[in-house]
Coordinates of C-alpha atoms in Angstrom, one line a residue:
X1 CA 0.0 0.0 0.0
X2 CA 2.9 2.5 0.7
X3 CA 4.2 2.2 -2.6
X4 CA 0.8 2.8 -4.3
X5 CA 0.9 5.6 -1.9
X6 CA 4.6 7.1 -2.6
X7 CA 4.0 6.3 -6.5
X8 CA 0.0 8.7 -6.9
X9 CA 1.8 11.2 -4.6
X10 CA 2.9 13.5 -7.3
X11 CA -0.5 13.3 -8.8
X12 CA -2.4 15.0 -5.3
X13 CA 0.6 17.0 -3.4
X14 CA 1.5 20.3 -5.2
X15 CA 4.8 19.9 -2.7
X16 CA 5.7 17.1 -4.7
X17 CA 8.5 17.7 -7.0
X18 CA 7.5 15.8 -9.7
X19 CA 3.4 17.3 -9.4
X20 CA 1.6 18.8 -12.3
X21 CA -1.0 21.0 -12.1
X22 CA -3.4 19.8 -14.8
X23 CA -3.3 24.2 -15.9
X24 CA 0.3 23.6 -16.6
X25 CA 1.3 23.0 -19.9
X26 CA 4.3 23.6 -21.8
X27 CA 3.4 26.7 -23.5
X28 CA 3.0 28.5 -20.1
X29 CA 4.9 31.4 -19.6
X30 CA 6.1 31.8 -16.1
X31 CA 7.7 35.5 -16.3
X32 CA 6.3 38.5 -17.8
X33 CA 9.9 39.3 -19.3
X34 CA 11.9 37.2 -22.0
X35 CA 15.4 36.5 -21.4
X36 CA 17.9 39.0 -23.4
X37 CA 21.7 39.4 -23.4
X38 CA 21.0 42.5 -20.7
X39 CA 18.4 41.2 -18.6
X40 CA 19.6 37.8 -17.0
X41 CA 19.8 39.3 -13.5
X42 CA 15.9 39.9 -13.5
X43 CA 14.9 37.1 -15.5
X44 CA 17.2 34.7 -13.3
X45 CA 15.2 35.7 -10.4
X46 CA 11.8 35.7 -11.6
X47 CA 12.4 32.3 -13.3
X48 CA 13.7 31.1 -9.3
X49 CA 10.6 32.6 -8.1
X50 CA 8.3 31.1 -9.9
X51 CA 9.8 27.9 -10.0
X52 CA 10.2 27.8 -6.3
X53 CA 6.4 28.5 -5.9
X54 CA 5.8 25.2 -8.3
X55 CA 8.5 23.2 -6.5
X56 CA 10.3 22.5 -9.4
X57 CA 13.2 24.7 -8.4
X58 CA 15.1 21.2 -7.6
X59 CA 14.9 21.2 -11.2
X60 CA 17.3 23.1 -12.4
X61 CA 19.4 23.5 -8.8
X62 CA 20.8 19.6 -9.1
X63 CA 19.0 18.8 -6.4
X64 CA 16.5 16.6 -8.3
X65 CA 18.4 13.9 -9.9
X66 CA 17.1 11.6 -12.7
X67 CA 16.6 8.0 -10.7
X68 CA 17.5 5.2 -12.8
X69 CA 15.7 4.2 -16.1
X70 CA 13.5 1.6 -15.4
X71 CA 12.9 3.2 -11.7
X72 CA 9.4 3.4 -11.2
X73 CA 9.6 7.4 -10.6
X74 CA 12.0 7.8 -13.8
X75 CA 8.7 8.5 -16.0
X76 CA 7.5 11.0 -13.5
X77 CA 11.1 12.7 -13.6
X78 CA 11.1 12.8 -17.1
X79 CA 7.9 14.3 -17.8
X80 CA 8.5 17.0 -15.2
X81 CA 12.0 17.6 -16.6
X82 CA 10.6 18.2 -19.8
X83 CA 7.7 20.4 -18.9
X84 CA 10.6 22.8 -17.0
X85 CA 12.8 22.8 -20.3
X86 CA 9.4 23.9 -22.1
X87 CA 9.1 26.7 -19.8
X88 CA 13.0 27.7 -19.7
X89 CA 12.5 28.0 -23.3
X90 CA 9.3 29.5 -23.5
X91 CA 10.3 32.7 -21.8
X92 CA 13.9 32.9 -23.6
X93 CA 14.5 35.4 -26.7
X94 CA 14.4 32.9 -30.0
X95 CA 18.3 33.9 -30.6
X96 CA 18.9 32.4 -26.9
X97 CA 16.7 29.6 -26.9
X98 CA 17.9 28.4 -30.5
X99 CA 21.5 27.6 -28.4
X100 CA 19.7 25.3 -26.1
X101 CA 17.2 24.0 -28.4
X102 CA 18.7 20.4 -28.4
X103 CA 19.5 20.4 -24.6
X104 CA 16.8 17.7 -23.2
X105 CA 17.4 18.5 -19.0
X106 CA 16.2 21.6 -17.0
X107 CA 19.7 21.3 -15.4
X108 CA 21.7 21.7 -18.4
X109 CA 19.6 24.7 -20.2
X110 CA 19.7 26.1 -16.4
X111 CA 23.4 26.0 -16.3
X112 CA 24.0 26.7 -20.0
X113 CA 22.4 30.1 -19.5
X114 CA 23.7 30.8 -16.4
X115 CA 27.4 30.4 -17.6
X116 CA 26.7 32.4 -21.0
X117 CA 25.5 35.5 -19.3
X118 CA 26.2 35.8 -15.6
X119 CA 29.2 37.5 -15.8
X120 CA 27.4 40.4 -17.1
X121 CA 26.1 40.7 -13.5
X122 CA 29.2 41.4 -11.8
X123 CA 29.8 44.1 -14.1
X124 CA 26.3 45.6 -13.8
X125 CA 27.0 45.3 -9.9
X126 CA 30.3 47.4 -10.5
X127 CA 28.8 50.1 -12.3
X128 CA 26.2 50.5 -9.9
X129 CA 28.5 50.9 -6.9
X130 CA 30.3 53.6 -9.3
X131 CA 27.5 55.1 -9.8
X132 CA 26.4 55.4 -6.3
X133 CA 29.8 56.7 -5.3
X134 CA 29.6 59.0 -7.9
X135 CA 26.5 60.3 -7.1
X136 CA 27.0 63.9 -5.8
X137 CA 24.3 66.4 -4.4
X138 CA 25.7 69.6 -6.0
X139 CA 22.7 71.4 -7.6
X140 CA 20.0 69.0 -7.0
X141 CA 17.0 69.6 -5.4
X142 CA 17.7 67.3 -1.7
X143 CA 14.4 65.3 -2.9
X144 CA 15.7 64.3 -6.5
X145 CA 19.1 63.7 -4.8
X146 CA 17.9 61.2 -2.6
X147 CA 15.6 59.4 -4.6
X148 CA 18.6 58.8 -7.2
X149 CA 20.6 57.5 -4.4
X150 CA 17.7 55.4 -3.4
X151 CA 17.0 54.1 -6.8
X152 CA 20.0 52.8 -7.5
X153 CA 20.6 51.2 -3.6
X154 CA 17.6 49.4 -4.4
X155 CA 18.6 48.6 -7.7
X156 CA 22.0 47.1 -6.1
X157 CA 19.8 45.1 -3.1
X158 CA 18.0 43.3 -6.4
X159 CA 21.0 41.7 -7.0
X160 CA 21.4 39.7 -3.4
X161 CA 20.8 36.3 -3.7
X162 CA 17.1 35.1 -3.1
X163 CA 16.7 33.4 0.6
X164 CA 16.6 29.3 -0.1

């Protein structure tokens, strides 16, 4: 009874890595914002975000490996595996997603983007702490002065890593 149990689990427990919804589908776009050459940083979040709220965040992280083929849970793991490449793909710009087109785990196209455009964010980080250094008062109203600085502290706290 307890493997009947373990093996409909991911049909009834959303907290079940390998549950569907029956809304989700692979067209489903998960963030409002496509993935570009400049906007990783946002996109990288969002995408955590949302997959976190769908527990398929293991998905991508490594935690979630495949189990064997021929494991009774192996066709669970695929399908979900395949329904987060869908949505990786789904919210990249065609010229990115074209580059992991024939890339058939979550963990791969995760990691594939991740190394192609995450340096960018240590530079965007940089030029924000310039900027905020930079930023001087001189002629400015004390309202608009503060409200840059704000802007762009805020801007900089976006790029802190989410909480696990």
């Amino acid at each position: 009874m307890a493997i009947t149990n373990q093996n409909r689990d991911h049909l009834t427990n959303p907290s079940n890595p390998y549950y569907l919804n029956t809304n989700e589908n692979p067209a489903m776009v998960l963030v409002p914002s496509l993935l570009t050459k400049k906007n990783y940083h946002e996109w990288v979040r969002s995408m955590q975000m949302s997959l976190r709220s769908k527990s398929k965040l293991q998905s991508v992280d490594e935690s979630l490996p495949s189990p064997p083929i021929g494991d009774p849970m192996y066709e669970k793991w695929h399908r979900c595996n395949q329904m987060v490449v869908s949505w990786l793909r789904s919210v990249m710009k065609i010229s990115i997603a074209k580059y992991v087109l024939w890339m058939d785990l979550a963990v791969d196209v995760w990691n594939d983007v991740r190394n192609r455009f995450s340096q960018r964010v240590n530079f965007q980080i940089a030029t924000l702490q310039e900027e905020i250094y930079g930023l001087k008062k001189g002629d400015m109203a004390v309202l608009k002065y503060f409200t840059s600085l704000k802007t762009s502290w805020e801007e900089l706290e976006m790029f802190e890593p989410l909480p696990q």
